[in-house]
PDB file of C-alpha atoms in Angstrom:
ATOM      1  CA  UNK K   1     196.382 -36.453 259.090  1.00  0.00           C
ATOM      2  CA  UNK K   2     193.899 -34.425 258.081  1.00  0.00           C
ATOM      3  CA  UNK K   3     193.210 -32.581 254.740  1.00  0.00           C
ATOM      4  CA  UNK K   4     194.547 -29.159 255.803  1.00  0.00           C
ATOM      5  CA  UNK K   5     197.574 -31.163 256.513  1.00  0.00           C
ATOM      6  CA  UNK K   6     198.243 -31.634 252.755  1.00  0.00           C
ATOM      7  CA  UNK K   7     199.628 -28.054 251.887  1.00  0.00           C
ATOM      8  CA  UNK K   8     203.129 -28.831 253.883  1.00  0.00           C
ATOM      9  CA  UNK K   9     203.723 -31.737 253.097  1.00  0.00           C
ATOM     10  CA  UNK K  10     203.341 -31.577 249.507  1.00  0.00           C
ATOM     11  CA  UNK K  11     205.915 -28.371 249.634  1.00  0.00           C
ATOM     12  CA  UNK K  12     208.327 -31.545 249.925  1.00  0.00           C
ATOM     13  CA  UNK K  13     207.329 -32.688 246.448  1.00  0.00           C
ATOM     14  CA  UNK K  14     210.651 -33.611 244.322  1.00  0.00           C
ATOM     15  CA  UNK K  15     211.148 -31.523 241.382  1.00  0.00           C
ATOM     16  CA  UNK K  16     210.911 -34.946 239.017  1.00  0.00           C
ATOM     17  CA  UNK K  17     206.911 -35.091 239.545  1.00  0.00           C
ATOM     18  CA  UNK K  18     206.736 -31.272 239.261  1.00  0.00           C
ATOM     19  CA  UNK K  19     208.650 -31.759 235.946  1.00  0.00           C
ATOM     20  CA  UNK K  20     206.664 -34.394 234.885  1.00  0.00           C
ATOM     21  CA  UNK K  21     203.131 -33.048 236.261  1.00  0.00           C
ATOM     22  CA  UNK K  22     203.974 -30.114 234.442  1.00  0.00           C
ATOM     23  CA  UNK K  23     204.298 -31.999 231.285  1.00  0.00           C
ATOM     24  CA  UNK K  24     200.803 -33.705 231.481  1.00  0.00           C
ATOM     25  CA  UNK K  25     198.981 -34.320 228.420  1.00  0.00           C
ATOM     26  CA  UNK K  26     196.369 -32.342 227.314  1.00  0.00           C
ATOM     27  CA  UNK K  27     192.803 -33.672 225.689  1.00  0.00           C
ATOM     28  CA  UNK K  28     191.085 -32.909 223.400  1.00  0.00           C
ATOM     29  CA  UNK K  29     191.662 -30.691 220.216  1.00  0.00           C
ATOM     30  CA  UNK K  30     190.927 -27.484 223.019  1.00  0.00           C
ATOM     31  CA  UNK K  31     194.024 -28.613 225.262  1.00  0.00           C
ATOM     32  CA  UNK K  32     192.088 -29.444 228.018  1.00  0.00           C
ATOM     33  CA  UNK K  33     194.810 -30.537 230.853  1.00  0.00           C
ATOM     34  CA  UNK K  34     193.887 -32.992 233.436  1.00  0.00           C
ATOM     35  CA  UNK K  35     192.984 -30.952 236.136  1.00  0.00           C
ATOM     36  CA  UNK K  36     190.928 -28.545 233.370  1.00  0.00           C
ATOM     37  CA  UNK K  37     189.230 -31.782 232.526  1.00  0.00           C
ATOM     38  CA  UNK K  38     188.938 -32.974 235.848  1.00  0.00           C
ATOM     39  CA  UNK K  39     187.030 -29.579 237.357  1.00  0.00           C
ATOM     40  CA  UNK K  40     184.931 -29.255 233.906  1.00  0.00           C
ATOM     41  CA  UNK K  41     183.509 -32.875 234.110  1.00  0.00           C
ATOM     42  CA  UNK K  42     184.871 -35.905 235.764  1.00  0.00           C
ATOM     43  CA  UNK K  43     184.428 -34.511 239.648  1.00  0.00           C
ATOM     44  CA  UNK K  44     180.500 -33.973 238.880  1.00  0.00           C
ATOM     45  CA  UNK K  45     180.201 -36.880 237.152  1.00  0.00           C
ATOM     46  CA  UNK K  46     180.785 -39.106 239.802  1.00  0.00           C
ATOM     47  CA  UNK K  47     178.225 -37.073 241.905  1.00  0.00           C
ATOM     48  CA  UNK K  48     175.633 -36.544 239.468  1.00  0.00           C
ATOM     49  CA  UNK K  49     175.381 -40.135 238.433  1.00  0.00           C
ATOM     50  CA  UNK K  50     175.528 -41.462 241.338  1.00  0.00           C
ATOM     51  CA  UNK K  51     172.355 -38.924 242.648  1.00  0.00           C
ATOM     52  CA  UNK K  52     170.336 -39.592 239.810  1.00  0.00           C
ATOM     53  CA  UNK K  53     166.470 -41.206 239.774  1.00  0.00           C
ATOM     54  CA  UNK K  54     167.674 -44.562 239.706  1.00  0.00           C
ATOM     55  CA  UNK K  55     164.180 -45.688 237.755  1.00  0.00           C
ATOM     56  CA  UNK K  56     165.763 -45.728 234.482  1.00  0.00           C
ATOM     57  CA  UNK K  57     164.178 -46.892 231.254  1.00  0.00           C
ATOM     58  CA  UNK K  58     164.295 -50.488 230.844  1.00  0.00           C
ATOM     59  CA  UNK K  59     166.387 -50.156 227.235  1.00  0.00           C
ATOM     60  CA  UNK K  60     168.944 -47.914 229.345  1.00  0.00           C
ATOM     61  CA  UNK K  61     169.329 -50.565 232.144  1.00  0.00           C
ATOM     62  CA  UNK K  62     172.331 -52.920 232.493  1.00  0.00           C
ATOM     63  CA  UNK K  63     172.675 -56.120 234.465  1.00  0.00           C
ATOM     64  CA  UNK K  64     171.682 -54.613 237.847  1.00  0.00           C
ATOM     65  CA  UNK K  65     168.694 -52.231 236.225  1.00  0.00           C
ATOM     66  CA  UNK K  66     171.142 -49.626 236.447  1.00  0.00           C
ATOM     67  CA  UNK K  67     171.895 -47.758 233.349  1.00  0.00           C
ATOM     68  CA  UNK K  68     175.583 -46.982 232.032  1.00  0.00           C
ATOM     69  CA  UNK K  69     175.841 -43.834 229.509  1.00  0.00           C
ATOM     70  CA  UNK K  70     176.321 -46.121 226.523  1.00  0.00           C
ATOM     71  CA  UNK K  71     177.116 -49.756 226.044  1.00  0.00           C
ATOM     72  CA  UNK K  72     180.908 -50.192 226.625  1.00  0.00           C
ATOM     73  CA  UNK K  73     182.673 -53.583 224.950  1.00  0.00           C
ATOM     74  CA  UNK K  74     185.660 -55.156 225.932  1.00  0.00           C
ATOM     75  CA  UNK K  75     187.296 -57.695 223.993  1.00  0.00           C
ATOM     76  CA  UNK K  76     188.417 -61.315 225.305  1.00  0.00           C
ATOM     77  CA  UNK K  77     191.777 -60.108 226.109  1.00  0.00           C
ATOM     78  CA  UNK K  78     191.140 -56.721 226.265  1.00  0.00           C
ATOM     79  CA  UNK K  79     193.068 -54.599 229.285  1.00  0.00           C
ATOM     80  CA  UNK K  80     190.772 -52.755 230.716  1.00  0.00           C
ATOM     81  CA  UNK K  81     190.782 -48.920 230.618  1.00  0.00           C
ATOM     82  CA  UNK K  82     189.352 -45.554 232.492  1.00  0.00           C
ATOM     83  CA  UNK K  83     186.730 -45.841 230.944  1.00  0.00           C
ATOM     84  CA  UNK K  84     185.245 -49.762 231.791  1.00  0.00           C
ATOM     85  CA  UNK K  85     186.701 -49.142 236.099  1.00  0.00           C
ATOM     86  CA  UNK K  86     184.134 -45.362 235.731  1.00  0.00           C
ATOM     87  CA  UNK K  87     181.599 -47.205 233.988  1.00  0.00           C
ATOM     88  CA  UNK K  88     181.171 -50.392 236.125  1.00  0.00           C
ATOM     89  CA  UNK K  89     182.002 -48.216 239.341  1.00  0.00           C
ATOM     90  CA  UNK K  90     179.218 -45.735 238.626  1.00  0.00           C
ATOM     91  CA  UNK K  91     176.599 -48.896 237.949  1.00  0.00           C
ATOM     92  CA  UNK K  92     178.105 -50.404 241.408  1.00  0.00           C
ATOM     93  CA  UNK K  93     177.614 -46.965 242.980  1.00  0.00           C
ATOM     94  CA  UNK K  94     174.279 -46.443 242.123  1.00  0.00           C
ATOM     95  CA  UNK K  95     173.452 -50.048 243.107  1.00  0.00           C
ATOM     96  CA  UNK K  96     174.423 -49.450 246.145  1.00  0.00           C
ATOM     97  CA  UNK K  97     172.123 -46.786 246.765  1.00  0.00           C
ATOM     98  CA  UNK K  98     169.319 -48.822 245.788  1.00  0.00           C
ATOM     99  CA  UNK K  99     170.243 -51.468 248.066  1.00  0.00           C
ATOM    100  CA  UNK K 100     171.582 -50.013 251.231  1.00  0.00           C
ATOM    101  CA  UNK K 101     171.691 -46.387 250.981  1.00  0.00           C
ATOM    102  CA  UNK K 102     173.155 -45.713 254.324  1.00  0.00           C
ATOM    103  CA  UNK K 103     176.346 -47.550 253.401  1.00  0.00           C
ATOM    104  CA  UNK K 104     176.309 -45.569 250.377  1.00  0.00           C
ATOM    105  CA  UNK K 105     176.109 -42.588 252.069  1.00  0.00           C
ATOM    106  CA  UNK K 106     179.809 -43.311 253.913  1.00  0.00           C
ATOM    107  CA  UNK K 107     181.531 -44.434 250.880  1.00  0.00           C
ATOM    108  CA  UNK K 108     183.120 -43.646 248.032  1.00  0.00           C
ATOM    109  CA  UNK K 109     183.992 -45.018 244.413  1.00  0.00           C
ATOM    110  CA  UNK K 110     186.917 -43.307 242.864  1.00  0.00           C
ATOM    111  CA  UNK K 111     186.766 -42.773 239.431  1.00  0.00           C
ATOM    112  CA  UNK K 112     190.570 -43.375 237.757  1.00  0.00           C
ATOM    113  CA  UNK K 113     191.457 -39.629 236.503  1.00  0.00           C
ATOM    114  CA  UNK K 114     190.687 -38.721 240.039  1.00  0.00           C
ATOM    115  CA  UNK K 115     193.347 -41.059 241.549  1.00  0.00           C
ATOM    116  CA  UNK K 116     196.070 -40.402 238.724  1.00  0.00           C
ATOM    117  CA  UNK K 117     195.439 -36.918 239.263  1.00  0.00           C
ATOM    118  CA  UNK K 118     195.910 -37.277 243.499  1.00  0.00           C
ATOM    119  CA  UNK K 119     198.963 -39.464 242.387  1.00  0.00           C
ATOM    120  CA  UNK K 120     201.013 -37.390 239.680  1.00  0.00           C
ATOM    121  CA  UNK K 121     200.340 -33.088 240.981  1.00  0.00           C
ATOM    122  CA  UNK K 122     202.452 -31.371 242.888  1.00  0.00           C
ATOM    123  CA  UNK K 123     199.818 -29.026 243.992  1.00  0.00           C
ATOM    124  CA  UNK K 124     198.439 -28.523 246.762  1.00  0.00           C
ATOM    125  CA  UNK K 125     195.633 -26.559 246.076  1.00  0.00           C
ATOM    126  CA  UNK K 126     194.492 -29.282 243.680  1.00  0.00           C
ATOM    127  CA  UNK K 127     195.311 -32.193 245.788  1.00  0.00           C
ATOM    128  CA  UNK K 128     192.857 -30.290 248.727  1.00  0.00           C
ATOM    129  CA  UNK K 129     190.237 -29.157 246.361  1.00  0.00           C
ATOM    130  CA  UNK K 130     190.174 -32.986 244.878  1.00  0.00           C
ATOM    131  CA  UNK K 131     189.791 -34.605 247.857  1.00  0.00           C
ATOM    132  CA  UNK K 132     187.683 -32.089 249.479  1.00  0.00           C
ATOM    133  CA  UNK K 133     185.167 -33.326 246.696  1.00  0.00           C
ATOM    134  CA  UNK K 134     185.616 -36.907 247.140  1.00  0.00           C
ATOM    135  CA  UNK K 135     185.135 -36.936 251.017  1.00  0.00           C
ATOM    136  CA  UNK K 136     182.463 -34.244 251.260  1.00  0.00           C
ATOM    137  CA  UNK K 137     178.665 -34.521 251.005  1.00  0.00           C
ATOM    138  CA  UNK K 138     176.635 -32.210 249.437  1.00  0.00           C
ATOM    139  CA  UNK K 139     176.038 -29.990 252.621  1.00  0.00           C
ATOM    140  CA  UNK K 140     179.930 -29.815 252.983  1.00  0.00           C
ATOM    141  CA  UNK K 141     180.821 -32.423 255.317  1.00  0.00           C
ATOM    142  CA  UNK K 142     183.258 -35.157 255.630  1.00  0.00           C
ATOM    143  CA  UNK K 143     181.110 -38.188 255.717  1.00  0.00           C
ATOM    144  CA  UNK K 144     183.214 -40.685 253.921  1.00  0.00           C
ATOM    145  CA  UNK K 145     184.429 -43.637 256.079  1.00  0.00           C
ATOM    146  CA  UNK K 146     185.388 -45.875 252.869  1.00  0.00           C
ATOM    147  CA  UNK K 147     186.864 -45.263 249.474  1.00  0.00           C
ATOM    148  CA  UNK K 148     187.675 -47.312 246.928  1.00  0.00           C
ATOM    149  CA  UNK K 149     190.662 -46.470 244.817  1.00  0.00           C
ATOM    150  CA  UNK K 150     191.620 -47.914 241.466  1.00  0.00           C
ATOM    151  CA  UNK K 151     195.758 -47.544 241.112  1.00  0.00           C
ATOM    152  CA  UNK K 152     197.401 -47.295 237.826  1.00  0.00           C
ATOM    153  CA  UNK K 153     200.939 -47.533 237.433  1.00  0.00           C
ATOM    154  CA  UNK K 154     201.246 -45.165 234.900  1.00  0.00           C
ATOM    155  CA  UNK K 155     203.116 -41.657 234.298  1.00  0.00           C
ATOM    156  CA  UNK K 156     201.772 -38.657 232.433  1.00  0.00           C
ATOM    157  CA  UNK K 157     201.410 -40.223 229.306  1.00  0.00           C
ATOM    158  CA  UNK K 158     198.543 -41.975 228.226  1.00  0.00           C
ATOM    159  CA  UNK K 159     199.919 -44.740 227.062  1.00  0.00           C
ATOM    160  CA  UNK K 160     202.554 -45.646 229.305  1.00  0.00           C
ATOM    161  CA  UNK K 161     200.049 -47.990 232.261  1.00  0.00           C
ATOM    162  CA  UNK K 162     200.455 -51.651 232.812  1.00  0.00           C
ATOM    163  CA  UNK K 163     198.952 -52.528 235.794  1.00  0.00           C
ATOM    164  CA  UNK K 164     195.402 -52.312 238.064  1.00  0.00           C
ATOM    165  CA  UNK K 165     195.750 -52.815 241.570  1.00  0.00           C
ATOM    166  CA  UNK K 166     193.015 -51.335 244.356  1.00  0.00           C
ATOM    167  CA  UNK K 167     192.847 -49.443 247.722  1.00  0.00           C
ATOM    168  CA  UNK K 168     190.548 -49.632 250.254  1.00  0.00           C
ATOM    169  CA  UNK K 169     190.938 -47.046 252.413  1.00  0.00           C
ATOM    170  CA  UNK K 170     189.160 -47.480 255.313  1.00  0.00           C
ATOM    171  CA  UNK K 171     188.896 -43.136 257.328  1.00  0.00           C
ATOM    172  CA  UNK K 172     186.677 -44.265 260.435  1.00  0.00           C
ATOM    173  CA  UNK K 173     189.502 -43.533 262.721  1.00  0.00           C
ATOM    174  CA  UNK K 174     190.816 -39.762 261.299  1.00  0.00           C
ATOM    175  CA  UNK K 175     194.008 -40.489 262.955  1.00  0.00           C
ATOM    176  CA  UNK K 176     194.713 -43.896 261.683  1.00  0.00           C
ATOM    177  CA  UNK K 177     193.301 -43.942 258.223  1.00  0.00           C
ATOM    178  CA  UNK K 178     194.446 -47.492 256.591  1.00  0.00           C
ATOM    179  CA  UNK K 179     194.884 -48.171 253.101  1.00  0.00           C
ATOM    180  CA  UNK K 180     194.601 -51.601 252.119  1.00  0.00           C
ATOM    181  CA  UNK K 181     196.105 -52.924 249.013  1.00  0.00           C
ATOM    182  CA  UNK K 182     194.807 -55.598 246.866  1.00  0.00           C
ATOM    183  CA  UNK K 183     197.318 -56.894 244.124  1.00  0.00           C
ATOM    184  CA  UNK K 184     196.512 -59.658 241.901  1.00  0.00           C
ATOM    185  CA  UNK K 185     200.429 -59.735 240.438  1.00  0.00           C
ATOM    186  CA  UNK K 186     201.945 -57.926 243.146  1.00  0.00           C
ATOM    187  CA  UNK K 187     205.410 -56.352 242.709  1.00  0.00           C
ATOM    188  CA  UNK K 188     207.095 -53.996 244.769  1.00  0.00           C
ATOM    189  CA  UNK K 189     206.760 -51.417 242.354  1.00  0.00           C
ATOM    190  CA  UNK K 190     203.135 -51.732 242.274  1.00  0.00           C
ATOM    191  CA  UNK K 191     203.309 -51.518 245.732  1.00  0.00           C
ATOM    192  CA  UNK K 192     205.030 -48.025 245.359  1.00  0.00           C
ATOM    193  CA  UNK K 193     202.436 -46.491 243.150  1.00  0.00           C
ATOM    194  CA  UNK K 194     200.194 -47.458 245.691  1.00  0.00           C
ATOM    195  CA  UNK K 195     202.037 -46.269 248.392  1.00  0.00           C
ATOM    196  CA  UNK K 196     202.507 -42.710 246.383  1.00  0.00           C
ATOM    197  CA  UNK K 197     198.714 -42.788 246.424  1.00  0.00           C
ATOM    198  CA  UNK K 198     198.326 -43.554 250.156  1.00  0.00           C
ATOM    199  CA  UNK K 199     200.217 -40.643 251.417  1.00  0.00           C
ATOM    200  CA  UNK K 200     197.938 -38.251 249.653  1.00  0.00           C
ATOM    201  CA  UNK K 201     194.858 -39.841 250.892  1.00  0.00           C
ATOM    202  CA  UNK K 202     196.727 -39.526 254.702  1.00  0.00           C
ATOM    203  CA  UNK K 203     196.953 -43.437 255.048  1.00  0.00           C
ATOM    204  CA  UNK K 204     199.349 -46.134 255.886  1.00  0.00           C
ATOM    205  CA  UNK K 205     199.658 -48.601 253.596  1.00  0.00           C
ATOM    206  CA  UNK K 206     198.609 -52.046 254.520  1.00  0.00           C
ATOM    207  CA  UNK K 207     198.989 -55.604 252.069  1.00  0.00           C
ATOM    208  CA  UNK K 208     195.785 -57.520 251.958  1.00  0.00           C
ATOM    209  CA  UNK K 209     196.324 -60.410 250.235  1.00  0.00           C
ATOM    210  CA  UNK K 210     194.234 -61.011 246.815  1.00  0.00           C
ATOM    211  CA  UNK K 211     194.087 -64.288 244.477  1.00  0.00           C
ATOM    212  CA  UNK K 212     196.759 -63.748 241.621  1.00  0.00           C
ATOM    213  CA  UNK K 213     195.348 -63.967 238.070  1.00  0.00           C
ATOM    214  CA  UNK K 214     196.206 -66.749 235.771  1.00  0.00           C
ATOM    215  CA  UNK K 215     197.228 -64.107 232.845  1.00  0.00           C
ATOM    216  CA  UNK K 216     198.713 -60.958 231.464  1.00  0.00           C
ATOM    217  CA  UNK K 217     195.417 -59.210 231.013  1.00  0.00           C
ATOM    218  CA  UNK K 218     193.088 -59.647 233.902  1.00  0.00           C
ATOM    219  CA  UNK K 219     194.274 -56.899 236.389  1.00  0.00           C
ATOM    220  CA  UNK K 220     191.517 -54.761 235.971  1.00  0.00           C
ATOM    221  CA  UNK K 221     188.986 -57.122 235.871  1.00  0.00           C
ATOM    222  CA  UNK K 222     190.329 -57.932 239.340  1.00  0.00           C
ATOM    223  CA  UNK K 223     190.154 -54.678 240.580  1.00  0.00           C
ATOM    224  CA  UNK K 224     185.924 -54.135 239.963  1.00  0.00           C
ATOM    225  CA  UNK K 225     185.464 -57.643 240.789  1.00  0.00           C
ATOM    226  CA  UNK K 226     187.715 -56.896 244.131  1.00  0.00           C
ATOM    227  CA  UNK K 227     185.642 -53.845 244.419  1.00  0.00           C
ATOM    228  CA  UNK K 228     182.358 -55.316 244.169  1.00  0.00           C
ATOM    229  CA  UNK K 229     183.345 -58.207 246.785  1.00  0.00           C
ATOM    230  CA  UNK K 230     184.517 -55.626 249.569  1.00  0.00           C
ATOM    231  CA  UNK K 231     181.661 -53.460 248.949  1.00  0.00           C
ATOM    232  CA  UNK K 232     179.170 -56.674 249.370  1.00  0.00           C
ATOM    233  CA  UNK K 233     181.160 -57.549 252.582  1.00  0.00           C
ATOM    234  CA  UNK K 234     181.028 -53.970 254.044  1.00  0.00           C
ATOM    235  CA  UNK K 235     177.388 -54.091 253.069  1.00  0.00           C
ATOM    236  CA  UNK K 236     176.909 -57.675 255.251  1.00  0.00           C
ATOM    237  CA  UNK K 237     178.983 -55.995 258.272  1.00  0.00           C
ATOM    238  CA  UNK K 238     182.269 -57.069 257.750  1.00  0.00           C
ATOM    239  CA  UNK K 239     184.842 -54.708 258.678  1.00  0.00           C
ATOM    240  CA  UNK K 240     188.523 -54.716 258.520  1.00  0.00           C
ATOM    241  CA  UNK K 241     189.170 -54.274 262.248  1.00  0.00           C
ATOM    242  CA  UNK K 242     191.366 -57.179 263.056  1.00  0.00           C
ATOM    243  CA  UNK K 243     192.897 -57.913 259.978  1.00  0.00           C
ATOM    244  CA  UNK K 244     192.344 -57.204 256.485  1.00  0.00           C
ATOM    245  CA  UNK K 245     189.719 -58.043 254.146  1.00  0.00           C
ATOM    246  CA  UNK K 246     191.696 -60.931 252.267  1.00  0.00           C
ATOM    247  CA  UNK K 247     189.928 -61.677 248.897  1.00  0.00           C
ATOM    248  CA  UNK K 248     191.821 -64.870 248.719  1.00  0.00           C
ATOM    249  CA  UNK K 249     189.323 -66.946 246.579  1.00  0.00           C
ATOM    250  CA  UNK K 250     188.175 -63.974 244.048  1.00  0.00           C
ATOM    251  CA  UNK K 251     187.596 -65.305 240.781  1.00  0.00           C
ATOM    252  CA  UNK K 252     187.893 -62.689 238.094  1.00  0.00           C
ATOM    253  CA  UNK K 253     184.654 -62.688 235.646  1.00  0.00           C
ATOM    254  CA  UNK K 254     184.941 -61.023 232.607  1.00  0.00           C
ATOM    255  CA  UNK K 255     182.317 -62.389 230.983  1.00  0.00           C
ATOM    256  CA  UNK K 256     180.265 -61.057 233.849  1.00  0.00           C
ATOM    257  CA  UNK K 257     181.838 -57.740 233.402  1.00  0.00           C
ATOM    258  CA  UNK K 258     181.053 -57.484 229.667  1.00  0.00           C
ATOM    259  CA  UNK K 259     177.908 -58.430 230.369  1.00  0.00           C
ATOM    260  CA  UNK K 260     177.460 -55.335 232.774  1.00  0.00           C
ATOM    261  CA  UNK K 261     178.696 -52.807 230.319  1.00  0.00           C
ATOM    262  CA  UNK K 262     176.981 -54.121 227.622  1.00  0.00           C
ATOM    263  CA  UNK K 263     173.306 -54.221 229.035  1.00  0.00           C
ATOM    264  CA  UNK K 264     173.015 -58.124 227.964  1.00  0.00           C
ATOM    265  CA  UNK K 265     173.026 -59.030 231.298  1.00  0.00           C
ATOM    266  CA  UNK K 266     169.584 -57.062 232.187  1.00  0.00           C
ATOM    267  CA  UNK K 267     168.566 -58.539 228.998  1.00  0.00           C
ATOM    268  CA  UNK K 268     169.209 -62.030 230.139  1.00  0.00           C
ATOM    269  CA  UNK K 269     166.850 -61.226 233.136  1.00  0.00           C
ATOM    270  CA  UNK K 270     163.924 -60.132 231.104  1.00  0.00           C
ATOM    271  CA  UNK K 271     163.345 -62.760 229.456  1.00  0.00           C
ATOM    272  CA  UNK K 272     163.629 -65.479 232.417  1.00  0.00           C
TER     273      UNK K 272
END
């Protein structure tokens, strides 16, 4: 399906989500509502950071010699938020443009308000206009074959998410768009969310199977480490033509992760 094909079939939206998209929480002491946020900031972000000189001040740089905005921590235990998946996703984004631009080029690296927003409206005209800046370049034109999609299972509120799982959504064929869904405590409700999520990006969902974590807390770490694996395997050729991309044996590393958001990583390299 392609993106014009949104308009009609989100007519068919039940009056629940438009209730409870309607009820979305604003931000901010201004009010700023998702999508006010989302148009204001978060949809350039992604570009601009990812199309940015990527020789960076070495105090700036993090494990990859990519800078992050600020140093993020996470605790031991910590669940991971919006924040840590935009933050690592923007340092694997630009590291990927380093190392094999042309891949880069073709894919994409969805930040979370952008696929809680595609999951929760009931309009159209925002659903199009979102993923009309996702899949376009610069010059206007459809040129993303992959995106990777970070799933929440959360409502409206803030407060109310559990669970990480990912999509890759593979668009080479426009009328067969798969989205492949990696779940490291998989439940059929997660797999609803996700679903939710696939029918506005035009896909069929698909299970790829993912190593389970060995805790209550490790979901999202999962997800970037799941993100970073398939984006290294796209990068060596790998494609998911025959079957899925299992990730099977990932091993979750937080300490890797903190590492990354903190800069000490990059550190660590300096001084070898």
């Amino acid at each position: 399906m392609g993106i014009e094909g949104f308009a009609g079939d989100m007519r068919k939206t039940s009056s629940s989500t438009k209730a409870a998209t309607s009820a979305m929480p604003t931000k901010g002491a201004k009010g700023c509502g998702l999508w006010s946020c989302f148009k204001s900031g978060i949809g350039k972000s992604r570009r601009e950071s990812s199309s940015g000189p990527l020789d960076q001040p070495e105090e700036q740089a993090s494990g990859s010699g990519v800078p992050v905005q600020r140093p993020l921590a996470l605790r031991r235990r910590q669940w991971l938020g919006d924040e840590h998946i935009t933050a690592d996703y923007t340092l694997l984004e630009r590291e990927l443009q380093r190392d094999n631009p042309d891949l880069a080029a073709h894919t994409r690296f969805l930040r979370p308000a952008e696929a809680h927003l595609l999951r929760l409206t009931d309009d159209a005209n925002v659903v199009q206009e979102t993923l009309l800046a996702i899949v376009n370049d610069e010059h206007g034109n459809d040129t993303a074959n992959f995106l990777f999609v970070p799933v929440n299972n959360g409502g409206v509120s803030s407060r109310d998410g559990t669970h990480w799982t990912l999509l890759l959504v593979d668009r080479r064929e426009p009328e067969g768009i798969v989205a492949y869904h990696y779940d490291s405590l998989p439940t059929r409700s997660h797999a609803d969310r996700a679903r939710e999520l696939a029918v506005r990006l035009g896909a069929r969902l698909e299970t790829a199977r993912m190593n389970r974590q060995g805790n209550n807390y490790d979901c999202g770490v999962f997800v970037v480490d799941g993100t970073r694996t398939l984006a290294r395997r796209l990068a060596e050729g790998q494609r998911p033509d025959d079957e899925p991309l299992h990730l099977d044996n990932l091993v979750a590393d937080r300490q890797a992760l903190q590492d990354r958001l903190s800069g000490r990583a990059h550190s660590r390299r300096r001084t070898r």
